[in-house]
mmCIF file of C-alpha atoms in Angstrom:
data_model
loop_
_atom_site.group_PDB
_atom_site.id
_atom_site.type_symbol
_atom_site.label_atom_id
_atom_site.label_comp_id
_atom_site.label_asym_id
_atom_site.label_seq_id
_atom_site.Cartn_x
_atom_site.Cartn_y
_atom_site.Cartn_z
ATOM 1 C CA MET Y 1 0.000 0.000 0.000
ATOM 2 C CA ASP Y 2 1.516 3.323 -0.997
ATOM 3 C CA LYS Y 3 0.627 6.822 0.116
ATOM 4 C CA HIS Y 4 -1.681 7.301 -2.873
ATOM 5 C CA HIS Y 5 -3.701 4.159 -2.139
ATOM 6 C CA ILE Y 6 -7.440 4.599 -2.709
ATOM 7 C CA PHE Y 7 -9.680 2.031 -1.075
ATOM 8 C CA LYS Y 8 -12.158 0.130 -3.245
ATOM 9 C CA ASN Y 9 -15.018 1.292 -1.055
ATOM 10 C CA TYR Y 10 -15.852 3.842 1.603
ATOM 11 C CA GLU Y 11 -16.240 1.153 4.267
ATOM 12 C CA SER Y 12 -12.638 0.000 3.865
ATOM 13 C CA PHE Y 13 -11.527 3.595 4.331
ATOM 14 C CA ILE Y 14 -13.494 3.756 7.598
ATOM 15 C CA LEU Y 15 -11.892 0.479 8.704
ATOM 16 C CA PHE Y 16 -8.489 2.061 8.024
ATOM 17 C CA LEU Y 17 -9.450 5.018 10.248
ATOM 18 C CA LEU Y 18 -10.596 2.670 13.023
ATOM 19 C CA ILE Y 19 -7.290 0.776 12.884
ATOM 20 C CA HIS Y 20 -5.395 4.061 12.808
ATOM 21 C CA VAL Y 21 -7.036 5.478 15.914
ATOM 22 C CA GLY Y 22 -6.804 2.149 17.741
ATOM 23 C CA SER Y 23 -3.091 1.947 16.959
ATOM 24 C CA SER Y 24 -2.336 5.554 17.808
ATOM 25 C CA ASP Y 25 -1.204 4.731 21.346
ATOM 26 C CA TYR Y 26 1.343 2.307 19.865
ATOM 27 C CA SER Y 27 -0.641 -0.848 20.604
ATOM 28 C CA LEU Y 28 -3.906 -2.246 19.335
ATOM 29 C CA LYS Y 29 -5.468 -3.912 22.358
ATOM 30 C CA GLY Y 30 -7.886 -6.841 22.350
ATOM 31 C CA SER Y 31 -10.785 -4.669 23.542
ATOM 32 C CA GLU Y 32 -10.132 -2.208 20.710
ATOM 33 C CA ILE Y 33 -9.995 -5.038 18.176
ATOM 34 C CA GLU Y 34 -13.338 -6.346 19.472
ATOM 35 C CA VAL Y 35 -14.944 -2.927 18.958
ATOM 36 C CA ILE Y 36 -13.453 -2.631 15.467
ATOM 37 C CA LEU Y 37 -14.723 -6.094 14.513
ATOM 38 C CA SER Y 38 -18.212 -5.229 15.808
ATOM 39 C CA LYS Y 39 -18.145 -2.025 13.731
ATOM 40 C CA MET Y 40 -17.055 -4.065 10.713
ATOM 41 C CA GLU Y 41 -20.220 -6.139 11.029
ATOM 42 C CA ASP Y 42 -22.193 -2.904 10.490
ATOM 43 C CA TYR Y 43 -19.960 -1.548 7.730
ATOM 44 C CA PHE Y 44 -19.718 -4.865 5.864
ATOM 45 C CA PRO Y 45 -23.166 -6.486 6.266
ATOM 46 C CA ASP Y 46 -22.622 -8.542 3.103
ATOM 47 C CA ILE Y 47 -19.775 -10.423 4.834
ATOM 48 C CA GLU Y 48 -21.568 -12.753 7.211
ATOM 49 C CA ASP Y 49 -18.627 -15.057 7.938
ATOM 50 C CA MET Y 50 -16.725 -13.778 10.992
ATOM 51 C CA ASP Y 51 -13.543 -15.458 9.730
ATOM 52 C CA GLN Y 52 -13.754 -13.372 6.546
ATOM 53 C CA LEU Y 53 -14.198 -10.189 8.592
ATOM 54 C CA GLN Y 54 -11.237 -11.078 10.778
ATOM 55 C CA SER Y 55 -9.147 -11.878 7.713
ATOM 56 C CA LYS Y 56 -10.024 -8.495 6.168
ATOM 57 C CA PHE Y 57 -9.122 -6.795 9.452
ATOM 58 C CA VAL Y 58 -5.774 -8.620 9.804
ATOM 59 C CA SER Y 59 -4.845 -7.924 6.189
ATOM 60 C CA LEU Y 60 -5.512 -4.191 6.493
ATOM 61 C CA LYS Y 61 -3.854 -4.016 9.924
ATOM 62 C CA ASP Y 62 -0.730 -5.675 8.513
ATOM 63 C CA ASP Y 63 -0.676 -3.225 5.595
ATOM 64 C CA TYR Y 64 -1.194 -0.336 8.022
ATOM 65 C CA GLU Y 65 1.759 -1.374 10.171
ATOM 66 C CA GLU Y 66 4.088 -1.077 7.174
ATOM 67 C CA LEU Y 67 3.218 2.594 6.596
ATOM 68 C CA SER Y 68 4.993 5.707 7.809
ATOM 69 C CA ASP Y 69 3.052 8.476 9.569
ATOM 70 C CA SER Y 70 3.359 10.617 6.455
ATOM 71 C CA ASP Y 71 1.968 7.824 4.264
ATOM 72 C CA ILE Y 72 -0.963 7.351 6.665
ATOM 73 C CA ASN Y 73 -1.840 11.050 6.507
ATOM 74 C CA HIS Y 74 -1.642 10.993 2.706
ATOM 75 C CA ILE Y 75 -3.902 7.923 2.545
ATOM 76 C CA ILE Y 76 -6.479 9.514 4.842
ATOM 77 C CA TYR Y 77 -6.470 12.767 2.899
ATOM 78 C CA HIS Y 78 -6.604 11.198 -0.584
ATOM 79 C CA ASN Y 79 -9.397 8.842 0.426
ATOM 80 C CA TYR Y 80 -11.288 11.713 2.004
ATOM 81 C CA LEU Y 81 -11.092 13.521 -1.334
ATOM 82 C CA GLN Y 82 -12.287 10.356 -3.091
ATOM 83 C CA TYR Y 83 -15.259 9.793 -0.793
ATOM 84 C CA LYS Y 84 -16.159 13.280 0.458
ATOM 85 C CA ASN Y 85 -19.151 13.472 -1.886
ATOM 86 C CA ASP Y 86 -20.459 10.085 -0.715
ATOM 87 C CA ASN Y 87 -22.305 11.632 2.216
ATOM 88 C CA ILE Y 88 -19.602 11.019 4.798
ATOM 89 C CA ASN Y 89 -21.415 10.731 8.091
ATOM 90 C CA ALA Y 90 -19.073 12.708 10.358
ATOM 91 C CA ASN Y 91 -21.180 11.962 13.421
ATOM 92 C CA ARG Y 92 -21.031 8.203 12.902
ATOM 93 C CA ILE Y 93 -17.316 8.245 12.108
ATOM 94 C CA MET Y 94 -16.449 10.297 15.177
ATOM 95 C CA ASN Y 95 -18.656 8.154 17.434
ATOM 96 C CA ASP Y 96 -17.078 4.958 16.091
ATOM 97 C CA LEU Y 97 -13.562 6.333 16.531
ATOM 98 C CA GLN Y 98 -14.400 7.420 20.087
ATOM 99 C CA GLU Y 99 -15.724 3.951 20.900
ATOM 100 C CA VAL Y 100 -12.464 2.396 19.735
ATOM 101 C CA ILE Y 101 -10.269 4.651 21.850
ATOM 102 C CA MET Y 102 -12.507 4.213 24.893
ATOM 103 C CA ALA Y 103 -12.620 0.418 24.560
ATOM 104 C CA ASP Y 104 -9.658 -0.160 26.867
ATOM 105 C CA GLY Y 105 -10.966 2.274 29.492
ATOM 106 C CA PHE Y 106 -8.088 4.720 29.066
ATOM 107 C CA ILE Y 107 -7.712 7.586 26.634
ATOM 108 C CA HIS Y 108 -4.045 8.072 25.784
ATOM 109 C CA ASP Y 109 -2.841 11.560 24.767
ATOM 110 C CA MET Y 110 -1.808 10.178 21.378
ATOM 111 C CA GLU Y 111 -5.360 8.934 20.776
ATOM 112 C CA THR Y 112 -6.729 12.417 21.463
ATOM 113 C CA LYS Y 113 -4.156 13.951 19.124
ATOM 114 C CA THR Y 114 -4.993 11.379 16.452
ATOM 115 C CA ILE Y 115 -8.727 12.141 16.681
ATOM 116 C CA GLU Y 116 -7.959 15.860 16.309
ATOM 117 C CA ALA Y 117 -5.687 15.186 13.329
ATOM 118 C CA ILE Y 118 -8.378 13.043 11.677
ATOM 119 C CA LYS Y 119 -10.940 15.803 12.176
ATOM 120 C CA LYS Y 120 -8.541 18.251 10.544
ATOM 121 C CA LEU Y 121 -7.653 15.921 7.652
ATOM 122 C CA LEU Y 122 -11.331 15.147 7.039
ATOM 123 C CA ASN Y 123 -12.301 18.794 7.418
ATOM 124 C CA ILE Y 124 -14.744 17.937 10.225
ATOM 125 C CA ARG Y 125 -15.845 20.775 12.466
ATOM 126 C CA GLU Y 126 -17.473 20.306 15.878
ATOM 127 C CA SER Y 127 -20.766 21.476 14.348
ATOM 128 C CA ASP Y 128 -20.624 18.588 11.857
ATOM 129 C CA TYR Y 129 -21.303 15.971 14.491
#
């Protein structure tokens, strides 16, 4: 995955954001993974097999871990440009991201900074959600 990678669908982009925020404190914990997988069930209703969902998650997580911070920001921004006219639901995205970072019961400073950076990259204002 390079910094100009465009996801095949909006839902995969959201999954990338969920992995990004969950990993922002330098570790993706089991409770965060559980929340992400439960969100995936909503975002990918056509995938009924939990093994397929987990495989999709692991594949994207592995790709994510190979990226630099700069590449991640480029991917978020370029995918935002790709999907911004697809009725991005800022409220849902922000709620889902918040659920991931709160899953382990502790909000790390890096998670807060990552949420703020995502809001900036996605051009989300407080009034949007």
